Tab-separated table of C-alpha atoms in Angstrom:
chain	number	residue	atom	x	y	z
B	1	THR	CA	11.400	-14.782	4.133
B	2	PRO	CA	10.113	-17.281	6.704
B	3	LEU	CA	12.419	-18.275	9.531
B	4	GLY	CA	14.257	-21.532	9.016
B	5	TYR	CA	13.617	-21.766	5.290
B	6	PRO	CA	16.545	-22.510	2.955
B	7	ASP	CA	17.763	-19.801	0.607
B	8	HIS	CA	17.608	-19.945	-3.196
B	9	THR	CA	20.713	-22.144	-3.335
B	10	GLY	CA	19.007	-24.783	-1.197
B	11	GLN	CA	21.327	-24.160	1.737
B	12	ALA	CA	20.061	-23.183	5.161
B	13	PRO	CA	21.430	-19.690	5.836
B	14	PRO	CA	23.601	-19.262	8.947
B	15	ARG	CA	21.861	-16.017	9.993
B	16	LYS	CA	18.308	-15.193	8.978
B	17	ASP	CA	18.635	-11.482	9.781
B	18	LEU	CA	21.448	-11.216	7.244
B	19	THR	CA	19.699	-13.540	4.811
B	20	ASP	CA	16.664	-11.257	4.566
B	21	ILE	CA	19.003	-8.400	3.661
B	22	ILE	CA	20.807	-10.611	1.130
B	23	TYR	CA	17.479	-11.713	-0.391
B	24	THR	CA	16.400	-8.094	-0.777
B	25	ASP	CA	19.763	-7.145	-2.278
B	26	LYS	CA	20.027	-10.064	-4.719
B	27	TYR	CA	16.422	-10.795	-5.592
B	28	GLY	CA	14.620	-7.538	-4.801
B	29	GLN	CA	12.323	-9.314	-2.350
B	30	SER	CA	12.399	-10.297	1.280
């Protein structure tokens, strides 16, 4: 996922390194 982009809830994630892991875990994509 690109840096600075909001997550699927429309909220800007506090930490992108964790968000990429969360994206992969929840959505099966990074």
